[in-house]
Each structure stands twice: as C-alpha cells, then as structure tokens.
PDB file of C-alpha atoms in Angstrom:
ATOM      1  CA  UNK A   1     -18.612  22.388 -29.405  1.00 37.00           C
ATOM      2  CA  UNK A   2     -19.506  23.064 -33.011  1.00 39.00           C
ATOM      3  CA  UNK A   3     -16.916  23.336 -35.755  1.00 40.00           C
ATOM      4  CA  UNK A   4     -17.211  27.096 -36.158  1.00 37.00           C
ATOM      5  CA  UNK A   5     -16.466  27.722 -32.465  1.00 39.00           C
ATOM      6  CA  UNK A   6     -13.736  25.081 -32.307  1.00 42.00           C
ATOM      7  CA  UNK A   7     -12.066  26.559 -35.349  1.00 44.00           C
ATOM      8  CA  UNK A   8     -11.937  29.958 -33.639  1.00 45.00           C
ATOM      9  CA  UNK A   9      -9.987  28.632 -30.641  1.00 65.00           C
ATOM     10  CA  UNK A  10      -6.332  27.918 -30.067  1.00 78.00           C
ATOM     11  CA  UNK A  11      -4.911  24.808 -28.410  1.00 85.00           C
ATOM     12  CA  UNK A  12      -3.259  26.849 -25.633  1.00 89.00           C
ATOM     13  CA  UNK A  13      -4.811  28.781 -22.730  1.00 92.00           C
ATOM     14  CA  UNK A  14      -5.807  32.406 -22.691  1.00 90.00           C
ATOM     15  CA  UNK A  15      -3.029  34.486 -21.135  1.00 91.00           C
ATOM     16  CA  UNK A  16      -4.349  35.732 -17.791  1.00 92.00           C
ATOM     17  CA  UNK A  17      -2.924  36.456 -14.344  1.00 93.00           C
ATOM     18  CA  UNK A  18      -3.688  32.871 -13.284  1.00 94.00           C
ATOM     19  CA  UNK A  19      -1.784  31.620 -16.346  1.00 95.00           C
ATOM     20  CA  UNK A  20       1.344  33.401 -15.138  1.00 95.00           C
ATOM     21  CA  UNK A  21       0.905  32.256 -11.529  1.00 95.00           C
ATOM     22  CA  UNK A  22       0.603  28.618 -12.591  1.00 96.00           C
ATOM     23  CA  UNK A  23       3.519  29.042 -15.019  1.00 95.00           C
ATOM     24  CA  UNK A  24       5.846  30.324 -12.290  1.00 94.00           C
ATOM     25  CA  UNK A  25       4.807  27.547  -9.888  1.00 95.00           C
ATOM     26  CA  UNK A  26       5.230  24.973 -12.690  1.00 95.00           C
ATOM     27  CA  UNK A  27       8.764  26.186 -13.385  1.00 93.00           C
ATOM     28  CA  UNK A  28       9.564  25.984  -9.672  1.00 94.00           C
ATOM     29  CA  UNK A  29       8.207  22.430  -9.653  1.00 95.00           C
ATOM     30  CA  UNK A  30      10.402  21.667 -12.648  1.00 92.00           C
ATOM     31  CA  UNK A  31      13.467  22.583 -10.614  1.00 90.00           C
ATOM     32  CA  UNK A  32      12.552  20.667  -7.454  1.00 93.00           C
ATOM     33  CA  UNK A  33      11.151  17.701  -9.398  1.00 94.00           C
ATOM     34  CA  UNK A  34      14.140  17.504 -11.718  1.00 92.00           C
ATOM     35  CA  UNK A  35      16.559  17.681  -8.789  1.00 91.00           C
ATOM     36  CA  UNK A  36      14.553  15.053  -6.903  1.00 93.00           C
ATOM     37  CA  UNK A  37      15.045  12.542  -9.699  1.00 93.00           C
ATOM     38  CA  UNK A  38      18.628  13.382 -10.689  1.00 91.00           C
ATOM     39  CA  UNK A  39      20.022  14.114  -7.198  1.00 90.00           C
ATOM     40  CA  UNK A  40      17.806  12.727  -4.431  1.00 91.00           C
ATOM     41  CA  UNK A  41      17.216   9.456  -6.307  1.00 93.00           C
ATOM     42  CA  UNK A  42      20.867   9.486  -7.453  1.00 92.00           C
ATOM     43  CA  UNK A  43      19.900   8.691 -11.042  1.00 93.00           C
ATOM     44  CA  UNK A  44      22.127  11.419 -12.463  1.00 91.00           C
ATOM     45  CA  UNK A  45      21.413  14.173 -14.980  1.00 91.00           C
ATOM     46  CA  UNK A  46      21.573  11.976 -18.086  1.00 91.00           C
ATOM     47  CA  UNK A  47      19.128   9.329 -16.844  1.00 93.00           C
ATOM     48  CA  UNK A  48      16.866  12.057 -15.469  1.00 92.00           C
ATOM     49  CA  UNK A  49      16.902  13.786 -18.858  1.00 93.00           C
ATOM     50  CA  UNK A  50      16.012  10.548 -20.669  1.00 94.00           C
ATOM     51  CA  UNK A  51      13.097   9.907 -18.294  1.00 94.00           C
ATOM     52  CA  UNK A  52      11.647  13.399 -18.536  1.00 93.00           C
ATOM     53  CA  UNK A  53      12.294  13.631 -22.283  1.00 93.00           C
ATOM     54  CA  UNK A  54      10.192  10.489 -22.755  1.00 95.00           C
ATOM     55  CA  UNK A  55       7.387  12.038 -20.695  1.00 94.00           C
ATOM     56  CA  UNK A  56       7.705  15.250 -22.699  1.00 94.00           C
ATOM     57  CA  UNK A  57       7.444  13.511 -26.083  1.00 94.00           C
ATOM     58  CA  UNK A  58       4.411  11.485 -25.007  1.00 96.00           C
ATOM     59  CA  UNK A  59       2.722  14.610 -23.615  1.00 95.00           C
ATOM     60  CA  UNK A  60       3.422  16.639 -26.771  1.00 94.00           C
ATOM     61  CA  UNK A  61       2.020  13.898 -29.003  1.00 94.00           C
ATOM     62  CA  UNK A  62      -1.117  13.743 -26.845  1.00 95.00           C
ATOM     63  CA  UNK A  63      -1.370  17.543 -26.891  1.00 93.00           C
ATOM     64  CA  UNK A  64      -1.141  17.677 -30.691  1.00 91.00           C
ATOM     65  CA  UNK A  65      -3.678  14.879 -31.127  1.00 91.00           C
ATOM     66  CA  UNK A  66      -6.178  16.542 -28.799  1.00 91.00           C
ATOM     67  CA  UNK A  67      -8.994  18.254 -30.697  1.00 87.00           C
ATOM     68  CA  UNK A  68      -9.474  21.064 -28.195  1.00 88.00           C
ATOM     69  CA  UNK A  69      -7.612  22.813 -25.392  1.00 90.00           C
ATOM     70  CA  UNK A  70      -7.318  20.472 -22.396  1.00 92.00           C
ATOM     71  CA  UNK A  71      -6.032  22.302 -19.274  1.00 94.00           C
ATOM     72  CA  UNK A  72      -4.698  19.226 -17.444  1.00 94.00           C
ATOM     73  CA  UNK A  73      -2.929  17.950 -20.546  1.00 95.00           C
ATOM     74  CA  UNK A  74      -1.512  21.364 -21.380  1.00 95.00           C
ATOM     75  CA  UNK A  75      -0.034  21.929 -17.926  1.00 96.00           C
ATOM     76  CA  UNK A  76       1.263  18.360 -17.762  1.00 95.00           C
ATOM     77  CA  UNK A  77       3.206  19.135 -20.933  1.00 95.00           C
ATOM     78  CA  UNK A  78       4.470  22.420 -19.484  1.00 95.00           C
ATOM     79  CA  UNK A  79       5.669  20.649 -16.329  1.00 95.00           C
ATOM     80  CA  UNK A  80       7.378  18.041 -18.514  1.00 93.00           C
ATOM     81  CA  UNK A  81       9.277  20.807 -20.332  1.00 93.00           C
ATOM     82  CA  UNK A  82      10.406  22.338 -17.043  1.00 92.00           C
ATOM     83  CA  UNK A  83      11.674  19.057 -15.595  1.00 93.00           C
ATOM     84  CA  UNK A  84      13.498  17.981 -18.751  1.00 91.00           C
ATOM     85  CA  UNK A  85      14.828  21.533 -19.011  1.00 88.00           C
ATOM     86  CA  UNK A  86      16.265  21.284 -15.492  1.00 88.00           C
ATOM     87  CA  UNK A  87      18.058  17.970 -15.964  1.00 90.00           C
ATOM     88  CA  UNK A  88      19.182  18.754 -19.524  1.00 88.00           C
ATOM     89  CA  UNK A  89      20.670  22.116 -18.551  1.00 86.00           C
ATOM     90  CA  UNK A  90      22.407  20.582 -15.529  1.00 84.00           C
ATOM     91  CA  UNK A  91      23.774  17.764 -17.707  1.00 87.00           C
ATOM     92  CA  UNK A  92      25.159  20.229 -20.276  1.00 81.00           C
ATOM     93  CA  UNK A  93      26.500  22.693 -17.719  1.00 77.00           C
ATOM     94  CA  UNK A  94      27.990  20.224 -15.237  1.00 79.00           C
ATOM     95  CA  UNK A  95      28.443  16.784 -16.785  1.00 79.00           C
ATOM     96  CA  UNK A  96      29.629  18.006 -20.211  1.00 79.00           C
ATOM     97  CA  UNK A  97      31.580  20.864 -18.688  1.00 77.00           C
ATOM     98  CA  UNK A  98      30.095  23.575 -20.910  1.00 81.00           C
ATOM     99  CA  UNK A  99      29.534  25.768 -17.868  1.00 77.00           C
ATOM    100  CA  UNK A 100      26.680  28.132 -17.090  1.00 76.00           C
ATOM    101  CA  UNK A 101      27.885  30.842 -19.475  1.00 79.00           C
ATOM    102  CA  UNK A 102      28.417  28.403 -22.345  1.00 80.00           C
ATOM    103  CA  UNK A 103      25.121  26.639 -21.722  1.00 78.00           C
ATOM    104  CA  UNK A 104      23.206  29.921 -21.529  1.00 83.00           C
ATOM    105  CA  UNK A 105      24.761  31.191 -24.763  1.00 86.00           C
ATOM    106  CA  UNK A 106      24.081  27.954 -26.640  1.00 86.00           C
ATOM    107  CA  UNK A 107      20.483  27.702 -25.455  1.00 86.00           C
ATOM    108  CA  UNK A 108      19.812  31.360 -26.180  1.00 89.00           C
ATOM    109  CA  UNK A 109      20.967  30.769 -29.756  1.00 92.00           C
ATOM    110  CA  UNK A 110      18.728  27.685 -30.058  1.00 91.00           C
ATOM    111  CA  UNK A 111      15.760  29.612 -28.663  1.00 92.00           C
ATOM    112  CA  UNK A 112      16.179  32.538 -31.056  1.00 93.00           C
ATOM    113  CA  UNK A 113      16.739  30.078 -33.908  1.00 95.00           C
ATOM    114  CA  UNK A 114      13.473  28.298 -33.081  1.00 95.00           C
ATOM    115  CA  UNK A 115      11.533  31.570 -32.969  1.00 95.00           C
ATOM    116  CA  UNK A 116      13.116  32.690 -36.237  1.00 95.00           C
ATOM    117  CA  UNK A 117      12.240  29.459 -38.050  1.00 96.00           C
ATOM    118  CA  UNK A 118       8.732  29.511 -36.604  1.00 96.00           C
ATOM    119  CA  UNK A 119       8.140  33.064 -37.814  1.00 95.00           C
ATOM    120  CA  UNK A 120       9.671  32.313 -41.201  1.00 95.00           C
ATOM    121  CA  UNK A 121       7.494  29.218 -41.667  1.00 95.00           C
ATOM    122  CA  UNK A 122       4.162  30.540 -40.390  1.00 93.00           C
ATOM    123  CA  UNK A 123       4.512  34.316 -40.389  1.00 93.00           C
ATOM    124  CA  UNK A 124       3.852  34.744 -36.649  1.00 92.00           C
ATOM    125  CA  UNK A 125       5.016  33.450 -33.273  1.00 93.00           C
ATOM    126  CA  UNK A 126       1.879  34.574 -31.470  1.00 91.00           C
ATOM    127  CA  UNK A 127       0.323  31.965 -29.172  1.00 87.00           C
ATOM    128  CA  UNK A 128      -2.999  32.813 -30.792  1.00 85.00           C
ATOM    129  CA  UNK A 129      -1.808  31.005 -33.919  1.00 86.00           C
ATOM    130  CA  UNK A 130      -1.181  27.700 -32.097  1.00 88.00           C
ATOM    131  CA  UNK A 131      -4.092  25.780 -33.588  1.00 83.00           C
ATOM    132  CA  UNK A 132      -2.381  23.503 -36.122  1.00 88.00           C
ATOM    133  CA  UNK A 133       0.048  20.589 -35.621  1.00 90.00           C
ATOM    134  CA  UNK A 134       2.881  22.512 -37.312  1.00 92.00           C
ATOM    135  CA  UNK A 135       2.385  25.554 -35.111  1.00 92.00           C
ATOM    136  CA  UNK A 136       2.178  23.327 -32.028  1.00 93.00           C
ATOM    137  CA  UNK A 137       5.475  21.655 -32.866  1.00 93.00           C
ATOM    138  CA  UNK A 138       7.206  25.031 -33.115  1.00 95.00           C
ATOM    139  CA  UNK A 139       5.471  26.148 -29.913  1.00 95.00           C
ATOM    140  CA  UNK A 140       6.616  23.185 -27.821  1.00 95.00           C
ATOM    141  CA  UNK A 141      10.159  23.110 -29.204  1.00 93.00           C
ATOM    142  CA  UNK A 142      10.479  26.825 -28.435  1.00 94.00           C
ATOM    143  CA  UNK A 143       9.120  26.292 -24.932  1.00 93.00           C
ATOM    144  CA  UNK A 144      11.519  23.423 -24.280  1.00 91.00           C
ATOM    145  CA  UNK A 145      14.472  25.599 -25.286  1.00 90.00           C
ATOM    146  CA  UNK A 146      13.189  28.474 -23.137  1.00 90.00           C
ATOM    147  CA  UNK A 147      12.755  26.209 -20.107  1.00 88.00           C
ATOM    148  CA  UNK A 148      16.240  24.740 -20.514  1.00 87.00           C
ATOM    149  CA  UNK A 149      17.727  28.210 -21.030  1.00 87.00           C
ATOM    150  CA  UNK A 150      15.978  29.416 -17.881  1.00 84.00           C
ATOM    151  CA  UNK A 151      17.652  26.768 -15.738  1.00 83.00           C
ATOM    152  CA  UNK A 152      21.116  27.630 -17.035  1.00 85.00           C
ATOM    153  CA  UNK A 153      20.469  31.374 -16.743  1.00 87.00           C
ATOM    154  CA  UNK A 154      19.116  31.040 -13.212  1.00 88.00           C
ATOM    155  CA  UNK A 155      22.116  29.002 -12.066  1.00 83.00           C
ATOM    156  CA  UNK A 156      24.511  31.408 -13.772  1.00 87.00           C
ATOM    157  CA  UNK A 157      22.954  34.413 -12.040  1.00 90.00           C
ATOM    158  CA  UNK A 158      22.697  32.813  -8.613  1.00 87.00           C
ATOM    159  CA  UNK A 159      26.050  31.009  -8.575  1.00 83.00           C
ATOM    160  CA  UNK A 160      28.543  32.459 -11.059  1.00 79.00           C
ATOM    161  CA  UNK A 161      27.367  36.064 -10.687  1.00 81.00           C
ATOM    162  CA  UNK A 162      27.276  35.559  -6.929  1.00 84.00           C
ATOM    163  CA  UNK A 163      23.820  37.015  -6.362  1.00 90.00           C
ATOM    164  CA  UNK A 164      22.531  33.984  -4.488  1.00 91.00           C
ATOM    165  CA  UNK A 165      19.042  32.581  -4.808  1.00 91.00           C
ATOM    166  CA  UNK A 166      17.302  35.538  -3.157  1.00 90.00           C
ATOM    167  CA  UNK A 167      19.256  38.122  -5.118  1.00 93.00           C
ATOM    168  CA  UNK A 168      18.658  36.318  -8.404  1.00 92.00           C
ATOM    169  CA  UNK A 169      14.924  36.035  -7.638  1.00 93.00           C
ATOM    170  CA  UNK A 170      14.785  39.792  -7.044  1.00 95.00           C
ATOM    171  CA  UNK A 171      16.570  40.457 -10.353  1.00 95.00           C
ATOM    172  CA  UNK A 172      14.252  38.262 -12.414  1.00 95.00           C
ATOM    173  CA  UNK A 173      11.204  39.524 -10.524  1.00 95.00           C
ATOM    174  CA  UNK A 174      12.219  43.096 -11.313  1.00 96.00           C
ATOM    175  CA  UNK A 175      12.728  42.246 -14.994  1.00 96.00           C
ATOM    176  CA  UNK A 176       9.255  40.698 -15.111  1.00 95.00           C
ATOM    177  CA  UNK A 177       7.854  43.862 -13.530  1.00 96.00           C
ATOM    178  CA  UNK A 178       9.496  45.888 -16.311  1.00 97.00           C
ATOM    179  CA  UNK A 179       7.825  43.639 -18.892  1.00 96.00           C
ATOM    180  CA  UNK A 180       4.464  44.317 -17.227  1.00 95.00           C
ATOM    181  CA  UNK A 181       5.125  48.060 -17.335  1.00 96.00           C
ATOM    182  CA  UNK A 182       6.085  47.821 -21.004  1.00 96.00           C
ATOM    183  CA  UNK A 183       2.910  45.819 -21.740  1.00 95.00           C
ATOM    184  CA  UNK A 184       0.558  48.415 -20.269  1.00 94.00           C
ATOM    185  CA  UNK A 185       2.386  51.674 -20.937  1.00 96.00           C
ATOM    186  CA  UNK A 186       4.365  51.266 -24.159  1.00 95.00           C
ATOM    187  CA  UNK A 187       3.662  50.320 -27.762  1.00 93.00           C
ATOM    188  CA  UNK A 188       6.089  47.394 -27.776  1.00 94.00           C
ATOM    189  CA  UNK A 189       4.800  44.248 -29.467  1.00 94.00           C
ATOM    190  CA  UNK A 190       2.671  42.176 -27.099  1.00 93.00           C
ATOM    191  CA  UNK A 191       3.951  39.017 -28.790  1.00 93.00           C
ATOM    192  CA  UNK A 192       7.543  40.054 -28.022  1.00 93.00           C
ATOM    193  CA  UNK A 193       6.635  40.902 -24.435  1.00 94.00           C
ATOM    194  CA  UNK A 194       4.816  37.580 -23.974  1.00 94.00           C
ATOM    195  CA  UNK A 195       7.903  35.608 -24.928  1.00 94.00           C
ATOM    196  CA  UNK A 196      10.109  37.854 -22.804  1.00 93.00           C
ATOM    197  CA  UNK A 197       7.872  37.165 -19.802  1.00 94.00           C
ATOM    198  CA  UNK A 198       7.628  33.456 -20.641  1.00 93.00           C
ATOM    199  CA  UNK A 199      11.408  33.146 -20.762  1.00 91.00           C
ATOM    200  CA  UNK A 200      11.974  35.164 -17.566  1.00 92.00           C
ATOM    201  CA  UNK A 201       9.541  33.123 -15.488  1.00 93.00           C
ATOM    202  CA  UNK A 202      11.781  30.074 -15.942  1.00 90.00           C
ATOM    203  CA  UNK A 203      14.959  31.381 -14.269  1.00 91.00           C
ATOM    204  CA  UNK A 204      12.747  32.916 -11.576  1.00 93.00           C
ATOM    205  CA  UNK A 205      11.210  29.504 -10.904  1.00 91.00           C
ATOM    206  CA  UNK A 206      14.638  27.874 -11.072  1.00 89.00           C
ATOM    207  CA  UNK A 207      16.183  30.052  -8.370  1.00 92.00           C
ATOM    208  CA  UNK A 208      13.067  29.833  -6.182  1.00 93.00           C
ATOM    209  CA  UNK A 209      13.173  26.034  -6.529  1.00 91.00           C
ATOM    210  CA  UNK A 210      16.856  25.994  -5.593  1.00 89.00           C
ATOM    211  CA  UNK A 211      16.134  28.291  -2.651  1.00 91.00           C
ATOM    212  CA  UNK A 212      13.560  25.799  -1.372  1.00 92.00           C
ATOM    213  CA  UNK A 213      15.665  22.629  -1.557  1.00 86.00           C
ATOM    214  CA  UNK A 214      19.342  23.609  -1.430  1.00 85.00           C
ATOM    215  CA  UNK A 215      21.302  23.296   1.871  1.00 86.00           C
ATOM    216  CA  UNK A 216      21.217  26.170   4.338  1.00 86.00           C
ATOM    217  CA  UNK A 217      24.984  26.498   3.942  1.00 81.00           C
ATOM    218  CA  UNK A 218      24.402  27.248   0.246  1.00 79.00           C
ATOM    219  CA  UNK A 219      21.710  29.823   0.946  1.00 82.00           C
ATOM    220  CA  UNK A 220      18.680  27.546   0.674  1.00 85.00           C
ATOM    221  CA  UNK A 221      15.981  26.331   3.071  1.00 89.00           C
ATOM    222  CA  UNK A 222      16.995  22.641   2.835  1.00 86.00           C
ATOM    223  CA  UNK A 223      13.394  21.477   2.362  1.00 89.00           C
ATOM    224  CA  UNK A 224      12.748  17.967   1.103  1.00 91.00           C
ATOM    225  CA  UNK A 225      12.645  17.929  -2.701  1.00 93.00           C
ATOM    226  CA  UNK A 226       9.852  15.381  -2.551  1.00 94.00           C
ATOM    227  CA  UNK A 227       7.625  17.351  -0.179  1.00 94.00           C
ATOM    228  CA  UNK A 228       8.312  20.656  -1.973  1.00 93.00           C
ATOM    229  CA  UNK A 229       7.477  19.073  -5.337  1.00 95.00           C
ATOM    230  CA  UNK A 230       4.291  17.500  -3.926  1.00 95.00           C
ATOM    231  CA  UNK A 231       3.142  20.833  -2.484  1.00 95.00           C
ATOM    232  CA  UNK A 232       3.824  22.688  -5.734  1.00 96.00           C
ATOM    233  CA  UNK A 233       2.046  20.014  -7.765  1.00 96.00           C
ATOM    234  CA  UNK A 234      -0.966  20.164  -5.434  1.00 97.00           C
ATOM    235  CA  UNK A 235      -1.133  23.956  -5.832  1.00 96.00           C
ATOM    236  CA  UNK A 236      -1.107  23.647  -9.633  1.00 96.00           C
ATOM    237  CA  UNK A 237      -3.773  20.937  -9.648  1.00 96.00           C
ATOM    238  CA  UNK A 238      -6.058  22.860  -7.292  1.00 96.00           C
ATOM    239  CA  UNK A 239      -5.595  26.045  -9.329  1.00 95.00           C
ATOM    240  CA  UNK A 240      -6.525  24.249 -12.564  1.00 94.00           C
ATOM    241  CA  UNK A 241      -9.623  22.728 -10.968  1.00 94.00           C
ATOM    242  CA  UNK A 242     -10.800  25.914  -9.216  1.00 94.00           C
ATOM    243  CA  UNK A 243     -10.046  28.512 -11.872  1.00 91.00           C
ATOM    244  CA  UNK A 244     -11.566  27.612 -15.211  1.00 88.00           C
ATOM    245  CA  UNK A 245      -9.198  28.314 -18.073  1.00 88.00           C
ATOM    246  CA  UNK A 246     -10.355  29.136 -21.562  1.00 88.00           C
ATOM    247  CA  UNK A 247      -8.593  28.513 -24.829  1.00 86.00           C
ATOM    248  CA  UNK A 248      -7.028  31.543 -26.451  1.00 82.00           C
ATOM    249  CA  UNK A 249      -8.882  32.937 -29.429  1.00 77.00           C
ATOM    250  CA  UNK A 250      -7.133  31.865 -32.606  1.00 67.00           C
ATOM    251  CA  UNK A 251      -5.833  34.574 -34.901  1.00 60.00           C
ATOM    252  CA  UNK A 252      -7.640  34.892 -38.218  1.00 48.00           C
TER     253      UNK A 252
END
C-alpha cells in the first residue's frame, strides 16, 4: 500500500451491516467470557478485571502501533473491552456496592466526559478521524467506558427494572431499530447516531449473554459459559475470515 492510499484510510473498519453483527456477537462474548473467568473459574470480579485489563492494554498498544487496519487485531481489542467492561461493571456494582443505578450514572458521566474531551481536543468524534495515536487513544477509552456502561445498564434493565433478559433484549433491540430509522429518515448527525448504536449494542449483548448462561430459575438457558463463549468466538473468527472488512476512509 502506498503512502497516499494509506494516509487516506482510518485504523478502524468501515461501518457496515457485518460490522454491527460482529459487534453485537462480540459484546455477547464479553458477557459470557467475563462471567466464565470471574464466576465459573471463581477468580472474582477484581482478579477478572485485572486479567482482562492487561489484555486490553496490550491490545490497544498493538493497535496503535499497527500501520494499517488489521481486522483480527481490531476485533481482539474490541473483545478485550467487552470482557473488561463486564468484570469491571460487576465489580463496581456488586463488590463495591455502588449498585446498578449508581454504576450506570457514573459510567454515563465518564462516557460523555470522554466524548467531550475528544471533541474538544480534535474537533470531531467521528470514527473516520481515527488515524492518529491521539485519536486512537480517545477512541479506545471511549469504547471501554461504553462497554462498561452497557454491562451496568443491561443488568439494571433486566434485574432492577424487572424486565428480565428477554424483555430487556426487546427494549434495546427496539431502541437500536429507532436509531436505524433515524439514520435513514432523519437529518440527525450520523456521528451521534453511530455512538448511540455503539452504546446500545453493549447492553443488548449483555442481556443476551446473561440469557444464555444464567440458571433457568433466573430466566436463562443455563448453557455452559465455556461452550457459549467458544461458539461466539468461532462465529466472530469465521465472520472475519469470510467477510473481508475494509478500513474506513479517513476524514480530510
């Protein structure tokens, strides 16, 4: 790839239907994978968070050092954010006693703060601008907050609000459908709608993940967290290999 073409590309994938499918499956994997380590392995939320945070930092460093968009590396980093988001949210909500409402409020503030600082520093929060180390740092910090928020919000909706996993999935699915409608039939900012969809896919994945591995008595299917995580990971890997992803065009 010559310099002129490389300079016109972002370090993140083009936003397509397959992007959103893989994103939702990745967030579901984050829930089952995070629970597998913290619960099934009995390591606890804090140890699980430390493990996944280490993976996340290594993946982000590798992502920033990469010269071009690398699909496997990108989605590895996304999965790392979903798993650390799961264990971190559970640690804050349950171990620290903040609760789902407190955790959701705190993380929402951190997410908006990250977006605000990103926009103030670089003038845009569009994914098409993610082509420099500084922009990438803002991008991944924002994503980590959104993934952690999604876990807390999903648990709050399913448990505290009493909607259950199926009811919560319907709510977040309906909200995503409204974002799609707004994208195609309104003049709302596409950057705003992207982040709205990105944030909403996380609680959707969280409640679907809980539905897969939680006990039947709690409204789940009681599937093995290990087998569910392996199946989700296999789907993501096959999708990446079969459907070629292109880097997003960088904004000029």
